Coordinates of C-alpha atoms in Angstrom, one line a residue:
Chain A
M1 CA -9.3 -2.5 -1.0
G2 CA -6.1 -2.9 -2.5
E3 CA -4.0 -1.0 -4.4
E4 CA -6.1 0.8 -7.1
A5 CA -4.8 0.9 -10.6
L6 CA -4.4 4.7 -11.9
E7 CA -6.9 5.8 -14.4
S8 CA -6.2 8.2 -17.3
P9 CA -8.0 11.6 -16.8
L10 CA -11.2 11.5 -18.9
P11 CA -11.5 15.4 -21.3
C12 CA -14.8 15.0 -23.0
R13 CA -13.3 14.3 -26.8
K14 CA -16.8 14.9 -28.2
H15 CA -17.5 18.0 -26.7
C16 CA -14.2 19.6 -27.7
W17 CA -14.6 18.0 -31.2
V18 CA -18.0 20.2 -31.8
R19 CA -16.0 23.4 -30.7
E20 CA -13.5 22.9 -32.6
H21 CA -15.2 21.8 -35.8
R22 CA -18.5 23.7 -35.5
G23 CA -17.7 26.8 -33.6
V24 CA -20.7 26.0 -31.1
T25 CA -19.1 28.2 -28.9
A26 CA -21.5 27.5 -25.9
T27 CA -20.6 23.7 -25.1
V28 CA -18.2 23.4 -22.3
S29 CA -16.3 20.3 -21.7
P30 CA -17.5 18.1 -18.3
L31 CA -13.7 18.6 -17.2
E32 CA -14.0 22.4 -18.1
Q33 CA -17.4 23.0 -15.7
L34 CA -15.6 20.3 -12.9
S35 CA -13.0 23.1 -13.2
E36 CA -14.8 26.4 -13.4
A37 CA -17.1 24.9 -10.4
L38 CA -14.0 24.2 -8.1
R39 CA -12.5 27.8 -9.2
I40 CA -16.2 29.3 -7.6
E41 CA -16.4 27.5 -4.3
L42 CA -12.7 28.2 -3.7
G43 CA -13.0 31.9 -5.0
V44 CA -9.5 31.3 -6.5
Q45 CA -8.1 33.2 -9.6
A46 CA -7.5 29.6 -11.5
V47 CA -8.0 25.9 -11.7
T48 CA -4.8 24.3 -13.3
D49 CA -3.6 20.6 -13.7
L50 CA -6.8 19.0 -13.4
A51 CA -6.8 15.5 -13.7
R52 CA -8.4 12.3 -12.0
L53 CA -6.0 10.1 -10.3
S54 CA -8.1 6.9 -8.9
G55 CA -11.7 6.2 -9.0
G56 CA -14.6 3.5 -9.4
A57 CA -18.0 4.2 -10.0
S58 CA -19.5 5.4 -7.3
R59 CA -16.4 7.7 -5.9
E60 CA -13.1 9.6 -7.5
T61 CA -10.3 11.3 -6.7
W62 CA -8.8 14.2 -8.5
G63 CA -5.6 16.3 -8.3
F64 CA -5.7 19.6 -9.7
K65 CA -3.7 23.5 -8.5
A66 CA -5.6 26.5 -6.9
D67 CA -3.8 29.6 -7.9
D68 CA -0.5 27.5 -7.9
R69 CA -1.2 25.4 -4.5
P70 CA -1.7 21.7 -5.2
L71 CA -4.9 20.3 -3.8
I72 CA -7.1 16.9 -4.1
L73 CA -10.8 16.6 -4.8
Q74 CA -12.6 13.4 -3.7
R75 CA -15.8 13.2 -5.5
Q76 CA -19.0 11.0 -5.1
R77 CA -21.7 10.2 -7.4
T78 CA -24.8 8.4 -7.3
G79 CA -24.5 4.7 -6.1
D80 CA -22.2 5.3 -2.9
T81 CA -24.8 5.4 -0.2
R82 CA -22.1 6.6 2.6
D83 CA -21.9 10.0 3.7
M84 CA -19.3 11.9 2.5
G85 CA -20.1 15.0 5.0
V86 CA -19.7 12.4 8.0
E87 CA -16.0 11.4 6.7
A88 CA -15.3 15.7 6.0
R89 CA -16.6 15.8 10.0
V90 CA -14.2 13.4 11.0
V91 CA -11.1 14.6 8.8
Q92 CA -11.7 17.7 10.4
A93 CA -11.8 16.7 14.0
A94 CA -8.4 14.0 13.8
F95 CA -6.7 17.4 12.4
N96 CA -7.7 19.2 15.2
A97 CA -6.5 16.5 17.5
G98 CA -3.0 16.2 16.0
V99 CA -3.7 13.4 14.0
P100 CA -1.4 13.4 10.8
V101 CA -4.4 14.2 8.2
P102 CA -4.2 16.2 5.2
E103 CA -6.1 19.7 5.6
L104 CA -10.1 19.7 4.6
I105 CA -10.0 22.8 2.9
A106 CA -14.2 23.0 1.7
N107 CA -16.6 20.2 1.5
G108 CA -20.2 20.3 0.4
S109 CA -22.7 19.0 -2.6
G110 CA -23.7 20.8 -5.4
D111 CA -22.2 21.1 -9.1
I112 CA -18.5 19.8 -8.4
G113 CA -20.3 16.2 -7.5
L114 CA -23.4 14.6 -5.4
A115 CA -20.9 15.3 -2.4
F116 CA -17.3 16.2 -2.2
M117 CA -14.1 17.5 -0.3
I118 CA -11.4 19.5 -1.1
L119 CA -8.2 18.4 0.9
S120 CA -4.7 19.9 1.0
H121 CA -1.9 17.5 -1.1
V122 CA 0.5 15.6 1.0
E123 CA 3.4 14.2 -0.9
G124 CA 4.7 10.9 -0.7
E125 CA 4.1 7.5 -1.1
T126 CA 1.1 5.1 -0.3
I127 CA 1.9 1.8 -2.2
A128 CA 2.8 -0.5 0.4
R129 CA 5.5 -2.5 -1.2
K130 CA 7.4 0.7 -2.3
I131 CA 7.1 1.3 1.2
L132 CA 8.2 -2.1 3.1
R133 CA 11.1 -2.5 0.2
D134 CA 12.2 0.8 -1.3
E135 CA 16.3 1.7 0.2
Q136 CA 14.1 5.8 0.2
F137 CA 12.2 4.4 3.0
A138 CA 14.5 2.5 5.3
D139 CA 14.4 5.6 8.0
A140 CA 10.8 5.4 7.6
R141 CA 10.5 1.6 8.4
T142 CA 12.1 2.1 11.7
K143 CA 9.3 4.9 13.0
L144 CA 6.2 4.0 11.4
V145 CA 4.8 1.5 14.0
A146 CA 5.4 4.2 16.8
Q147 CA 3.6 6.3 14.7
S148 CA 1.1 4.6 13.8
A149 CA 0.2 3.9 17.3
H150 CA 0.7 7.4 18.1
A151 CA -1.6 8.4 15.6
L152 CA -4.4 6.0 16.6
A153 CA -4.1 7.1 20.2
A154 CA -4.7 10.5 19.0
L155 CA -7.5 9.3 16.8
H156 CA -9.1 7.4 19.5
S157 CA -9.0 10.6 22.2
I158 CA -11.5 12.4 19.8
D159 CA -14.9 12.5 21.7
A160 CA -17.1 10.9 19.1
S161 CA -20.2 12.3 20.1
T162 CA -19.2 15.6 18.8
I163 CA -19.6 13.8 15.5
S164 CA -22.9 13.7 14.2
G165 CA -23.9 10.5 11.9
L166 CA -21.2 7.5 12.1
P167 CA -22.5 4.3 12.3
S168 CA -22.0 1.6 14.9
I169 CA -22.7 -1.7 14.1
D170 CA -21.8 -5.4 15.1
Q171 CA -19.6 -6.4 12.4
V172 CA -19.6 -10.2 13.5
Q173 CA -23.2 -10.0 12.7
Q174 CA -23.1 -8.4 9.6
Y175 CA -20.5 -10.4 8.1
R176 CA -22.3 -13.6 9.5
E177 CA -24.7 -12.1 7.3
T178 CA -22.7 -11.6 4.4
L179 CA -21.1 -15.4 4.7
N180 CA -24.8 -16.7 4.5
N181 CA -26.0 -14.8 1.5
L182 CA -22.4 -16.0 0.1
N183 CA -22.5 -19.8 1.0
Q184 CA -25.9 -19.6 -0.5
A185 CA -25.0 -18.0 -3.7
L186 CA -22.2 -19.7 -4.2
G187 CA -23.1 -23.3 -3.1
Q188 CA -20.2 -23.8 -0.5
A189 CA -19.6 -24.4 3.1
H190 CA -16.9 -22.9 5.0
P191 CA -16.0 -25.0 8.3
T192 CA -13.0 -22.5 9.1
F193 CA -15.1 -19.4 9.2
E194 CA -17.7 -20.9 11.1
L195 CA -15.1 -22.2 13.5
A196 CA -13.5 -18.4 13.6
F197 CA -17.1 -16.9 14.0
R198 CA -17.7 -19.6 16.7
W199 CA -14.2 -18.7 18.6
L200 CA -15.3 -14.8 18.3
E201 CA -18.6 -15.3 19.9
R202 CA -17.2 -17.3 22.7
N203 CA -14.3 -14.9 23.7
R204 CA -15.6 -11.4 22.8
P205 CA -14.0 -9.1 24.6
T206 CA -15.9 -7.5 27.6
S207 CA -14.5 -4.2 26.4
T208 CA -16.6 -1.1 27.8
R209 CA -14.6 1.8 25.8
T210 CA -15.8 3.0 22.6
A211 CA -14.2 5.7 20.6
L212 CA -14.0 7.2 16.6
V213 CA -12.3 4.0 15.0
H214 CA -10.5 4.4 11.5
G215 CA -11.6 1.3 9.8
D216 CA -9.3 1.2 7.6
F217 CA -5.8 1.6 9.7
R218 CA -3.3 -0.4 7.2
L219 CA -0.4 0.1 4.7
G220 CA -2.1 1.6 1.7
N221 CA -4.3 4.3 3.7
L222 CA -1.2 5.7 5.1
M223 CA 0.9 8.7 3.1
V224 CA 4.5 8.2 3.7
G225 CA 7.5 9.9 2.9
P226 CA 11.7 8.9 3.8
D227 CA 11.1 10.9 7.1
G228 CA 7.8 8.5 8.4
L229 CA 4.4 8.8 8.4
R230 CA 2.6 12.1 6.7
A231 CA -1.0 11.5 6.5
V232 CA -4.0 8.8 7.3
L233 CA -6.0 8.6 4.6
D234 CA -9.3 7.0 3.4
W235 CA -11.6 7.8 6.1
E236 CA -14.7 6.7 4.6
L237 CA -15.2 3.9 6.9
A238 CA -15.1 5.4 9.9
H239 CA -17.0 4.5 12.8
I240 CA -18.0 4.2 16.7
G241 CA -16.4 1.1 17.9
D242 CA -14.1 -0.6 20.3
P243 CA -10.7 1.4 19.4
I244 CA -8.3 -1.8 19.6
E245 CA -10.3 -3.1 16.2
D246 CA -7.5 -0.2 14.6
L247 CA -4.4 -2.0 16.0
G248 CA -5.6 -6.0 15.1
W249 CA -7.0 -5.0 11.6
L250 CA -2.8 -3.3 11.3
C251 CA -1.7 -6.8 12.3
V252 CA -3.5 -9.0 9.3
R253 CA -1.4 -10.9 7.0
A254 CA -3.1 -9.4 3.9
W255 CA -1.7 -6.1 5.1
R256 CA 2.1 -7.4 5.9
F257 CA 2.4 -7.6 2.3
G258 CA 4.7 -10.6 1.8
A259 CA 6.7 -8.8 4.9
S260 CA 7.5 -11.2 8.3
Q261 CA 6.7 -9.0 10.9
P262 CA 2.9 -8.9 12.2
V263 CA 2.5 -5.3 12.6
A264 CA 2.0 -4.1 8.8
G265 CA 5.2 -5.8 8.5
L266 CA 7.1 -3.4 10.1
G267 CA 7.2 -4.4 13.8
D268 CA 6.0 -6.6 16.5
Y269 CA 2.7 -6.5 19.1
G270 CA 5.3 -5.6 22.0
T271 CA 6.0 -2.3 19.8
L272 CA 2.6 -1.8 18.9
I273 CA 1.1 -2.1 22.2
S274 CA 3.9 -0.4 23.8
E275 CA 3.6 2.7 22.1
Y276 CA 0.0 2.9 22.4
E277 CA 0.4 2.7 25.6
K278 CA 2.6 5.1 26.4
A279 CA 0.8 7.6 24.0
S280 CA -3.0 7.2 25.5
G281 CA -1.9 6.2 28.9
L282 CA -4.2 2.9 28.2
N283 CA -3.4 -0.1 28.8
V284 CA -4.1 -2.6 25.8
D285 CA -4.7 -6.7 26.4
R286 CA -2.6 -8.4 23.8
E287 CA -5.4 -11.1 23.7
V288 CA -7.9 -8.1 22.5
I289 CA -5.4 -7.5 19.5
R290 CA -6.1 -10.9 18.9
W291 CA -10.0 -10.9 18.8
W292 CA -9.9 -7.8 16.4
E293 CA -7.2 -9.7 14.3
V294 CA -8.8 -13.0 13.8
L295 CA -12.6 -10.5 13.3
G296 CA -10.8 -9.0 10.3
T297 CA -8.9 -12.0 8.9
L298 CA -12.1 -13.4 9.0
K299 CA -13.5 -10.1 7.5
W300 CA -11.2 -10.3 4.2
G301 CA -11.6 -13.7 3.8
I302 CA -15.3 -13.0 3.1
M303 CA -14.3 -9.8 1.2
C304 CA -12.2 -12.5 -1.4
M305 CA -15.4 -14.6 -1.6
V306 CA -17.5 -11.1 -2.3
Q307 CA -15.0 -10.4 -5.3
T308 CA -14.6 -13.9 -6.2
S309 CA -18.8 -14.3 -6.8
S310 CA -18.9 -11.2 -8.6
H311 CA -17.1 -13.2 -11.2
V312 CA -18.8 -17.0 -10.5
L313 CA -22.3 -15.3 -10.4
G314 CA -21.5 -13.3 -14.1
M315 CA -21.7 -9.7 -12.7
S316 CA -17.6 -9.2 -13.8
R317 CA -16.5 -12.2 -15.7
S318 CA -12.5 -11.9 -15.0
H319 CA -9.8 -14.3 -14.5
E320 CA -8.3 -12.3 -11.6
L321 CA -11.5 -12.3 -10.0
A322 CA -11.9 -16.3 -10.3
A323 CA -8.3 -16.5 -9.0
I324 CA -9.0 -15.1 -6.0
G325 CA -11.4 -17.4 -4.9
R326 CA -8.8 -19.7 -4.3
R327 CA -6.9 -17.3 -2.4
V328 CA -9.5 -17.4 0.8
C329 CA -8.0 -20.4 1.9
E330 CA -4.7 -18.2 2.8
N331 CA -7.2 -16.7 4.8
E332 CA -8.0 -19.5 6.4
Y333 CA -4.4 -20.7 7.0
D334 CA -3.9 -17.1 8.6
L335 CA -6.9 -18.0 10.9
F336 CA -5.5 -21.1 12.0
V337 CA -1.7 -18.9 12.9
A338 CA -3.3 -16.6 14.5
L339 CA -5.6 -18.8 16.8
D340 CA -2.7 -21.5 17.2
G341 CA -3.0 -22.4 20.8
K342 CA -5.8 -20.2 21.5
W343 CA -9.0 -22.2 20.5
Chain B
M1 CA -9.0 -43.0 -20.2
P2 CA -11.4 -42.1 -23.5
H3 CA -8.8 -39.6 -24.6
D4 CA -5.5 -39.3 -26.4
V5 CA -2.1 -38.3 -25.2
P6 CA -1.7 -35.5 -24.1
T7 CA -3.1 -35.9 -21.1
A8 CA -5.3 -32.8 -19.4
A9 CA -2.4 -31.8 -17.3
Q10 CA -0.1 -31.7 -20.4
L11 CA -2.5 -29.7 -22.2
I12 CA -3.1 -26.9 -19.3
E13 CA 0.9 -27.3 -18.7
S14 CA 2.0 -26.4 -22.8
V15 CA -0.7 -23.4 -22.3
R16 CA 1.0 -22.2 -19.1
E17 CA 4.5 -22.9 -20.6
W18 CA 3.3 -20.3 -23.4
L19 CA 2.6 -17.9 -21.5
E20 CA 5.5 -18.2 -19.2
K21 CA 7.9 -18.1 -22.6
D22 CA 6.0 -15.9 -24.8
V23 CA 3.1 -14.0 -23.2
L24 CA 4.7 -12.7 -20.1
T25 CA 8.4 -11.2 -21.9
S26 CA 6.6 -9.7 -24.7
T27 CA 3.7 -7.9 -22.9
T28 CA 4.0 -5.1 -20.2
G29 CA 1.5 -3.4 -17.6
R30 CA -2.5 -4.5 -17.0
V31 CA -1.9 -7.6 -20.0
Q32 CA 1.5 -8.7 -18.1
F33 CA 0.0 -8.9 -14.6
H34 CA -3.2 -10.5 -16.2
S35 CA -0.7 -12.9 -17.7
R36 CA 1.1 -13.7 -14.3
V37 CA -2.4 -14.2 -13.0
A38 CA -3.2 -17.0 -15.8
I39 CA -0.2 -18.7 -15.2
N40 CA -0.7 -19.1 -11.7
V41 CA -4.5 -19.9 -12.6
L42 CA -3.0 -23.0 -14.9
A43 CA -0.5 -23.9 -12.4
I44 CA -3.4 -24.4 -9.5
V45 CA -5.2 -26.2 -11.6
E46 CA -2.1 -28.5 -12.7
R47 CA -1.5 -29.5 -9.0
E48 CA -5.2 -30.2 -8.7
L49 CA -4.9 -32.6 -11.3
A50 CA -2.1 -34.3 -9.6
V51 CA -3.2 -34.6 -5.9
G52 CA -7.4 -33.5 -6.0
E53 CA -8.6 -37.4 -6.2
Q54 CA -6.4 -38.5 -3.1
Q55 CA -7.1 -34.9 -1.2
A56 CA -11.1 -35.4 -1.9
L57 CA -11.0 -39.3 0.1
D58 CA -8.6 -37.7 2.6
H59 CA -11.5 -35.3 2.9
A60 CA -14.0 -37.7 3.1
E61 CA -12.3 -39.7 5.7
R62 CA -11.9 -36.9 7.6
L63 CA -15.7 -35.9 7.8
A64 CA -16.7 -39.3 8.0
I65 CA -14.6 -39.6 12.3
L66 CA -16.7 -36.5 13.0
G67 CA -19.8 -38.5 11.2
M68 CA -20.1 -35.5 8.8
K69 CA -21.2 -36.3 5.1
D70 CA -19.9 -32.9 3.9
D71 CA -18.9 -29.9 4.6
A72 CA -22.2 -28.0 4.6
E73 CA -23.5 -30.5 7.6
L74 CA -19.8 -30.1 9.4
A75 CA -20.4 -26.2 8.8
A76 CA -24.4 -26.4 10.4
A77 CA -22.8 -28.2 13.1
I78 CA -20.2 -26.1 14.1
R79 CA -22.5 -23.4 13.8
N80 CA -25.1 -24.6 16.3
G81 CA -22.5 -25.8 19.2
D82 CA -22.8 -29.4 18.2
L83 CA -19.8 -30.0 18.0
D84 CA -18.7 -27.7 21.0
D85 CA -17.4 -30.4 23.4
R86 CA -15.1 -31.7 20.1
F87 CA -14.1 -28.4 19.3
N88 CA -10.2 -29.1 19.2
E89 CA -10.4 -32.3 17.3
V90 CA -12.5 -30.5 14.8
V91 CA -9.5 -28.1 14.7
E92 CA -7.4 -30.0 13.6
L93 CA -9.2 -32.1 11.0
V94 CA -10.4 -29.2 9.3
R95 CA -6.9 -27.8 9.3
A96 CA -5.4 -30.5 7.8
S97 CA -8.2 -29.7 5.1
V98 CA -6.9 -26.2 4.7
L99 CA -3.0 -27.3 4.6
D100 CA -4.6 -29.4 1.4
K101 CA -6.1 -27.0 -0.3
L102 CA -3.1 -24.1 0.3
A103 CA -0.7 -26.8 -1.0
V104 CA -2.9 -26.7 -4.3
A105 CA -3.5 -23.1 -4.5
N106 CA -0.7 -21.3 -3.2
P107 CA 2.2 -23.9 -1.3
S108 CA 4.6 -21.2 -0.8
Y109 CA 2.3 -19.4 1.5
A110 CA 3.0 -21.6 4.3
L111 CA 5.7 -20.2 5.8
P112 CA 6.8 -19.8 9.3
T113 CA 5.5 -16.4 10.4
S114 CA 6.2 -14.8 13.2
N115 CA 3.0 -14.4 15.8
D116 CA 4.3 -12.5 18.8

């Protein structure tokens, strides 16, 4: 969610100090331990340049070089309930299906982390505002909608039954429960969200198609170079569902990052639909995209409420989180725009 | 009014102006970003102080049209389908309330965007 701030690597100063000043040679810093575990896992001569790139309490991303080959480590710590093994199987299946993804080098559990994946490093930019505005991506911007549609068509062609452990949940019901809990905790009711839920219930697509869905396909999770889409990242929300969910999510206004075009801030619905139809050989109903865009907008609004509740309820005091509560009406406005003339 | 000049709005305005003139220009990175957020937060409060009272009256009037005493009752009625036969009317009234909220929270957000 959003663009994570970079965090500096965290070498263990205390242990290094102990070694330098008391001559305790047996003490190895956590950074050195991780480096050695990676060297053994990969069977390489040397692991160098190990540095944390980002991460929260439950999941971290590290960059390093294995015998000069740049690689990425993603590791899970206690508290993350998702199974990274599923994500690794999804990345491998996507790679096999020709979706542009980093190559899965290794995965497992043990000394490296509660669970981990080692992936090839793909050079490029993920920050949406740069991709949408910087001159070096001008050419990429003209290609990205078509490339995204083609990547999604390839992804949705994967036989999801070959990947074990994928969740399949009713998101309307899931977010209904989340909103109920938030309304109770925050003491506020949201008539707009109730209207949107009512509309979603009364207009649910009679879709019979299910597929492997990425679940968070948008700028921010796409590695982009001056030549366009290089890799689809962040597969942790992959699940089984209606593939049109990925198309609708890509059109949610929050993922336009201030640009005016509806599809990722880059193109129009017609281009997304025609390119996806061309690549998949399947017809796409604009109204089904709308249904998923409405659900996506509603989901994002409820996620904003979750964020502001962590301030209001005292878990994490911050005026930034407080301010997000007053952005919920932006999502409400977006729902009225998406449903203009469709209620 | 039991208080002296400056008004609450003028006090908030004075802090916002200090953040804009001094803090924003003498900080970088995370602190500068957070001072920008703080400026936005104070601007929201200023706008709410200016129009909040009138908005509350308008909001109550809209609820009364639907025979609802508050948002919680309206939300429950929508959820239960009790207003399905007045759906378009409800949509218009709720939309008006959202535009009021947006006028305080982020007036520049309601710009024309393409929906095709």
